[in-house]
Short mmCIF file of C-alpha atoms and ligand atoms in Angstrom, two decimals:
data_model
loop_
_atom_site.label_atom_id
_atom_site.label_comp_id
_atom_site.label_asym_id
_atom_site.label_seq_id
_atom_site.Cartn_x
_atom_site.Cartn_y
_atom_site.Cartn_z
CA MET A 1 -5.54 -99.87 21.31
CA SER A 2 -5.94 -103.60 21.22
CA GLY A 3 -3.10 -104.74 23.14
CA PHE A 4 -1.39 -106.30 19.86
CA SER A 5 2.03 -104.50 19.36
CA VAL A 6 3.67 -103.81 16.07
CA GLU A 7 6.50 -105.62 17.36
CA TRP A 8 4.69 -108.74 18.16
CA LEU A 9 2.87 -108.71 14.79
CA ASN A 10 6.18 -108.21 13.05
CA LEU A 11 7.92 -110.82 15.08
CA ARG A 12 5.08 -113.19 13.99
CA GLU A 13 4.72 -112.43 10.30
CA ALA A 14 7.48 -114.57 9.04
CA ALA A 15 6.19 -117.58 10.78
CA ASP A 16 2.55 -116.91 9.80
CA ALA A 17 3.72 -116.63 6.09
CA ARG A 18 5.43 -119.94 6.29
CA ALA A 19 2.46 -121.33 7.86
CA ARG A 20 -0.33 -120.31 5.77
CA ASP A 21 -1.70 -123.54 3.63
CA LEU A 22 -0.57 -122.62 0.18
CA HIS A 23 -3.28 -124.33 -1.68
CA LEU A 24 -6.02 -122.09 0.12
CA HIS A 25 -3.65 -119.08 -0.27
CA ASP A 26 -3.53 -119.76 -4.18
CA GLN A 27 -6.92 -120.14 -4.38
CA ALA A 28 -7.84 -117.01 -2.36
CA LEU A 29 -5.62 -115.34 -5.07
CA GLY A 30 -7.21 -116.85 -7.93
CA TRP A 31 -10.51 -115.72 -6.67
CA LEU A 32 -9.25 -112.42 -6.84
CA GLY A 33 -8.13 -112.66 -10.26
CA LEU A 34 -4.36 -112.59 -9.12
CA ASN A 35 -2.85 -115.86 -10.12
CA ALA A 36 -2.28 -117.89 -13.38
CA GLY A 37 -5.30 -120.05 -12.88
CA ALA A 38 -7.38 -117.01 -12.02
CA LEU A 39 -11.17 -117.26 -12.46
CA ALA A 40 -12.41 -114.59 -14.79
CA HIS A 41 -13.63 -111.83 -13.11
CA PRO A 42 -15.23 -108.58 -15.02
CA SER A 43 -13.85 -105.72 -13.04
CA LEU A 44 -10.66 -106.91 -11.49
CA GLY A 45 -9.46 -103.22 -11.29
CA GLU A 46 -12.33 -102.60 -8.73
CA SER A 47 -12.27 -105.47 -6.80
CA ILE A 48 -12.39 -104.91 -3.20
CA VAL A 49 -11.02 -107.00 -0.33
CA VAL A 50 -12.11 -106.34 3.19
CA ASP A 51 -9.52 -107.24 5.79
CA LEU A 52 -11.02 -107.63 9.08
CA GLY A 53 -8.74 -107.20 12.24
CA ALA A 54 -6.16 -105.92 9.72
CA GLY A 55 -3.36 -104.80 11.98
CA THR A 56 -0.28 -103.52 9.85
CA GLY A 57 -1.54 -105.12 6.82
CA SER A 58 -0.24 -108.69 6.97
CA THR A 59 -3.04 -109.96 4.91
CA LEU A 60 -2.42 -107.66 2.18
CA ARG A 61 1.26 -108.34 2.26
CA ALA A 62 0.72 -112.14 2.04
CA LEU A 63 -1.71 -111.63 -0.85
CA ALA A 64 1.01 -109.35 -2.62
CA ALA A 65 0.88 -110.46 -6.36
CA PRO A 66 1.00 -108.78 -9.59
CA GLY A 67 -2.21 -106.72 -9.84
CA SER A 68 -2.80 -106.69 -5.95
CA GLN A 69 -1.93 -103.02 -5.80
CA HIS A 70 -4.83 -102.26 -8.08
CA LEU A 71 -7.36 -103.98 -5.73
CA VAL A 72 -9.29 -101.80 -3.21
CA TRP A 73 -8.14 -102.76 0.24
CA ARG A 74 -10.69 -101.79 3.07
CA LEU A 75 -8.41 -102.47 6.05
CA VAL A 76 -10.60 -102.75 9.22
CA ASP A 77 -9.06 -102.50 12.81
CA HIS A 78 -10.45 -100.65 16.30
CA ASP A 79 -6.54 -100.07 16.80
CA GLY A 80 -5.73 -96.67 14.96
CA ALA A 81 -1.87 -96.94 15.80
CA LEU A 82 -1.99 -100.34 13.91
CA LEU A 83 -3.95 -98.92 10.81
CA ASN A 84 -1.63 -95.99 10.78
CA GLU A 85 1.42 -98.50 10.53
CA ALA A 86 -0.13 -100.26 7.66
CA LEU A 87 -1.20 -96.89 5.83
CA ARG A 88 2.73 -95.79 6.39
CA ARG A 89 3.97 -99.06 4.89
CA HIS A 90 1.59 -99.48 2.07
CA GLY A 91 -0.55 -96.13 1.73
CA ARG A 92 1.63 -94.96 -1.36
CA HIS A 93 1.58 -97.87 -3.23
CA TYR A 94 -2.00 -99.69 -2.49
CA ARG A 95 -5.40 -98.43 -2.84
CA ILE A 96 -6.27 -98.52 0.93
CA GLU A 97 -9.58 -97.49 2.73
CA ASP A 98 -8.83 -97.44 6.69
CA TYR A 99 -11.84 -97.99 8.77
CA GLN A 100 -11.19 -97.69 12.43
CA SER A 101 -14.01 -99.77 13.75
CA ASP A 102 -15.28 -102.29 16.15
CA LEU A 103 -15.69 -105.73 14.35
CA THR A 104 -18.46 -106.62 16.60
CA VAL A 105 -20.97 -103.69 15.23
CA VAL A 106 -21.28 -106.46 12.25
CA ALA A 107 -24.10 -104.88 10.25
CA GLU A 108 -21.51 -101.58 9.95
CA LEU A 109 -18.99 -103.48 8.49
CA PRO A 110 -17.76 -102.00 5.27
CA LEU A 111 -18.38 -105.21 3.30
CA GLY A 112 -20.42 -103.30 0.28
CA GLY A 113 -19.21 -104.82 -3.20
CA ALA A 114 -16.55 -107.02 -1.65
CA ARG A 115 -15.10 -109.76 -3.72
CA LEU A 116 -13.37 -111.35 -0.94
CA VAL A 117 -13.34 -110.67 3.10
CA THR A 118 -9.92 -111.77 4.65
CA ALA A 119 -8.74 -112.18 8.24
CA SER A 120 -5.65 -113.60 9.74
CA ALA A 121 -5.02 -114.54 13.19
CA LEU A 122 -8.48 -113.20 13.96
CA PHE A 123 -11.48 -115.41 14.50
CA ASP A 124 -10.11 -117.19 17.66
CA LEU A 125 -10.45 -113.93 19.49
CA MET A 126 -13.87 -113.57 18.33
CA SER A 127 -17.29 -114.96 19.66
CA ALA A 128 -19.61 -117.43 18.22
CA THR A 129 -22.11 -114.52 18.05
CA PHE A 130 -19.71 -112.49 15.89
CA ILE A 131 -19.26 -115.56 13.52
CA ASP A 132 -23.01 -116.06 13.18
CA ALA A 133 -23.92 -112.55 12.59
CA LEU A 134 -20.71 -112.22 9.86
CA VAL A 135 -21.86 -115.24 8.08
CA LEU A 136 -25.63 -114.15 7.95
CA ARG A 137 -24.24 -111.10 6.48
CA LEU A 138 -21.94 -112.70 3.90
CA ALA A 139 -24.91 -115.13 2.81
CA GLY A 140 -27.19 -112.09 2.31
CA MET A 141 -24.70 -110.61 -0.04
CA ARG A 142 -24.48 -113.53 -2.15
CA LYS A 143 -27.68 -112.72 -3.94
CA SER A 144 -26.22 -109.56 -5.26
CA TRP A 145 -22.63 -109.98 -5.53
CA PRO A 146 -20.53 -112.95 -4.70
CA CYS A 147 -18.12 -112.77 -1.89
CA GLY A 148 -15.83 -115.31 -0.41
CA LEU A 149 -14.05 -115.61 2.84
CA TYR A 150 -10.42 -116.37 3.48
CA ALA A 151 -9.65 -116.72 7.17
CA ALA A 152 -6.03 -117.79 8.06
CA LEU A 153 -4.13 -118.67 11.08
CA ASN A 154 -6.77 -119.64 13.57
CA TYR A 155 -5.20 -121.13 16.67
CA ASP A 156 -6.44 -124.89 16.94
CA GLY A 157 -5.26 -125.53 20.63
CA THR A 158 -2.46 -127.37 20.00
CA THR A 159 1.35 -126.81 20.84
CA VAL A 160 4.08 -129.39 21.00
CA TRP A 161 7.35 -128.26 22.39
CA ASN A 162 10.89 -129.60 22.05
CA PRO A 163 12.45 -130.41 24.35
CA ALA A 164 9.36 -131.61 26.31
CA HIS A 165 8.80 -130.40 29.90
CA PRO A 166 6.60 -132.15 32.42
CA TYR A 167 4.41 -129.20 32.86
CA ASP A 168 3.52 -128.48 29.14
CA ALA A 169 0.13 -130.20 29.30
CA MET A 170 -0.90 -128.32 32.27
CA VAL A 171 0.39 -124.92 30.82
CA LEU A 172 -1.25 -125.74 27.49
CA ALA A 173 -4.60 -126.74 29.35
CA ALA A 174 -4.48 -123.30 31.36
CA PHE A 175 -3.73 -121.22 28.39
CA ASN A 176 -6.35 -122.64 26.17
CA GLN A 177 -8.63 -121.92 28.97
CA ASP A 178 -7.52 -118.16 29.13
CA GLN A 179 -8.23 -118.44 25.18
CA LEU A 180 -11.84 -118.54 25.88
CA ARG A 181 -11.84 -115.17 27.73
CA ASP A 182 -13.62 -112.23 26.51
CA LYS A 183 -11.19 -109.92 24.39
CA GLY A 184 -13.71 -107.54 24.08
CA ALA A 185 -16.03 -109.28 21.33
CA GLY A 186 -17.82 -111.51 23.58
CA PRO A 187 -16.70 -114.79 25.08
CA ALA A 188 -14.08 -115.97 22.59
CA LEU A 189 -14.32 -119.14 20.78
CA GLY A 190 -10.52 -119.76 21.04
CA PRO A 191 -9.45 -123.14 19.62
CA GLN A 192 -12.84 -124.09 18.36
CA ALA A 193 -13.09 -120.93 16.13
CA GLY A 194 -11.85 -122.51 13.01
CA ASN A 195 -14.20 -125.32 13.19
CA TYR A 196 -17.18 -123.20 14.24
CA LEU A 197 -16.37 -120.91 11.20
CA ALA A 198 -16.25 -123.78 8.84
CA HIS A 199 -19.45 -125.16 9.90
CA ALA A 200 -21.25 -121.94 9.86
CA LEU A 201 -20.11 -120.96 6.60
CA THR A 202 -21.16 -124.70 5.05
CA GLN A 203 -24.43 -124.57 6.90
CA ALA A 204 -24.85 -121.19 4.95
CA GLY A 205 -24.30 -122.73 1.64
CA PHE A 206 -20.61 -121.78 0.94
CA LYS A 207 -18.33 -124.21 -0.70
CA VAL A 208 -15.70 -124.44 2.35
CA GLN A 209 -12.28 -125.74 2.56
CA THR A 210 -9.96 -126.08 5.46
CA ALA A 211 -6.36 -126.75 6.09
CA THR A 212 -3.88 -127.05 8.58
CA SER A 213 -1.33 -124.09 9.06
CA PRO A 214 1.10 -124.56 12.01
CA TRP A 215 3.86 -122.43 13.12
CA LEU A 216 7.09 -124.37 12.95
CA LEU A 217 9.16 -122.58 15.10
CA GLY A 218 12.98 -123.66 15.46
CA ASP A 219 16.49 -122.24 15.83
CA ASP A 220 15.89 -119.21 13.70
CA ASP A 221 12.57 -117.94 15.70
CA ALA A 222 14.47 -117.44 19.22
CA ALA A 223 12.96 -114.03 19.46
CA MET A 224 9.27 -114.83 18.46
CA LEU A 225 9.83 -118.02 20.98
CA GLU A 226 10.74 -115.81 23.69
CA ALA A 227 7.77 -113.52 23.05
CA LEU A 228 5.50 -116.44 22.59
CA ILE A 229 6.59 -118.21 25.89
CA THR A 230 6.47 -114.76 28.13
CA GLY A 231 2.88 -114.30 26.53
CA ILE A 232 1.72 -117.64 27.34
CA ALA A 233 2.97 -117.29 30.95
CA ASP A 234 1.69 -113.86 31.50
CA ALA A 235 -1.78 -115.14 30.15
CA VAL A 236 -1.74 -118.13 32.38
CA ALA A 237 -0.45 -116.03 35.63
CA GLU A 238 -3.21 -113.64 35.03
CA ASN A 239 -5.81 -116.42 34.76
CA GLY A 240 -4.66 -117.69 38.13
CA SER A 241 -5.43 -121.45 37.54
CA LEU A 242 -1.77 -122.66 37.92
CA ASP A 243 0.78 -122.56 41.03
CA ALA A 244 2.86 -119.63 40.48
CA ARG A 245 6.15 -121.58 41.25
CA LEU A 246 5.08 -124.40 38.81
CA LEU A 247 4.55 -121.82 36.24
CA ALA A 248 7.74 -119.88 36.72
CA ASN A 249 9.50 -123.17 36.46
CA TRP A 250 8.20 -123.92 33.21
CA ARG A 251 8.86 -120.44 31.81
CA ASP A 252 12.47 -120.39 32.85
CA PHE A 253 12.94 -123.86 31.24
CA ARG A 254 11.39 -122.79 28.15
CA LEU A 255 13.40 -119.54 27.91
CA ALA A 256 16.44 -121.30 28.58
CA HIS A 257 15.72 -123.23 25.61
CA ALA A 258 14.41 -120.57 23.39
CA ALA A 259 17.46 -120.60 21.32
CA SER A 260 17.93 -124.14 20.99
CA GLY A 261 14.67 -125.70 21.07
CA GLY A 262 11.17 -124.89 19.13
CA CYS A 263 7.62 -125.65 18.96
CA ILE A 264 4.84 -126.50 16.72
CA VAL A 265 1.66 -124.25 17.44
CA GLY A 266 -1.40 -125.44 15.71
CA HIS A 267 -3.73 -123.33 13.28
CA VAL A 268 -6.33 -124.11 10.57
CA ASP A 269 -7.09 -121.88 7.46
CA VAL A 270 -10.55 -121.58 6.23
CA LEU A 271 -11.51 -120.34 2.52
CA ALA A 272 -15.15 -120.02 1.76
CA LEU A 273 -16.51 -119.33 -1.74
CA PRO A 274 -19.91 -118.84 -2.74
C1 LIG B 1 -3.73 -111.27 16.33
S1 LIG B 1 -3.97 -109.44 15.54
C2 LIG B 1 -3.71 -110.01 13.73
C3 LIG B 1 -3.37 -108.79 13.15
C4 LIG B 1 -3.32 -109.01 11.61
N1 LIG B 1 -4.33 -109.74 10.83
C5 LIG B 1 -1.99 -109.77 11.33
O1 LIG B 1 -2.24 -111.19 11.02
O2 LIG B 1 -1.02 -109.43 11.52
C6 LIG B 1 -5.60 -109.28 15.82
C7 LIG B 1 -6.13 -107.82 15.31
O3 LIG B 1 -7.43 -107.97 15.47
C8 LIG B 1 -7.92 -106.66 15.85
N2 LIG B 1 -9.07 -106.69 16.59
C9 LIG B 1 -9.34 -107.49 17.53
N3 LIG B 1 -10.62 -107.37 17.94
C10 LIG B 1 -11.07 -106.36 17.46
C11 LIG B 1 -12.42 -105.67 17.24
N4 LIG B 1 -13.63 -106.13 18.28
N5 LIG B 1 -12.75 -104.64 16.46
C12 LIG B 1 -11.73 -104.48 15.62
N6 LIG B 1 -10.48 -105.03 15.67
C13 LIG B 1 -10.21 -105.99 16.46
C14 LIG B 1 -6.75 -106.05 16.53
O4 LIG B 1 -6.50 -104.80 16.94
C15 LIG B 1 -5.60 -106.85 16.07
O5 LIG B 1 -5.01 -106.02 15.10
#
């Protein structure tokens, strides 16, 4: 169990889909031979995509395109319930291999023969040690087989609320502090993850592009806003760095405006090609 519920992943998926940088998304599809400007690829039918922290399969859905069901999708997650949900939704129409594994055992990740490693909303949970080890493995593979990495939706530490509240900055600072907590993969990089990943891949010789992919949440996203506000308040409360009454004041104000207000939450997408 990972602490990520199917309900939360469902709630965020539409905002994630709107947020993804289209240019990088299309280039990732092109690398897989799945769009009009596709790079020639000798055996598209056998191309393997390895989705790290796959959850219920949102990356597979985000990269859905004519031909994507012919790829081999290796979905890796330590949460068996989420993987089962991915299989339930897509097992009949896609070629899925599911791996219930801990990503931090990088040497055992099923990357062999992969054309593309993908992830979404993952790297901010992970540590520098994990990223270093993964990039080292990808760079090592490059000699025998060219494999890219497409990592979307890495939280960048910025959140701007509408309407504003005097405690927004305090709550954000406390939340970003909590983002660095060890989530089971070592001390998390949190908001630094996107930059750290891009830098490590560049140093390893990949051609790296980054682009912003903010959540733009408004009137139509009340349910997600409520879940986000509650999640932030719970994380900050657990962290214990803010006065409980101050935090409750912020949370109550935010929930009261969830149906009429909104927010922009910053993310960064990273695409690295050999
Ligand atoms: C924020 S969710 C994102 C899920 C999916 N990629 C999406 O965008 O909907 C992070 C995912 O990473 C998985 N995860 C986190 N740490 C992991 C680890 N150490 N090993 C395997 N999976 C992990 C969680 O179970 C969860 O499915």
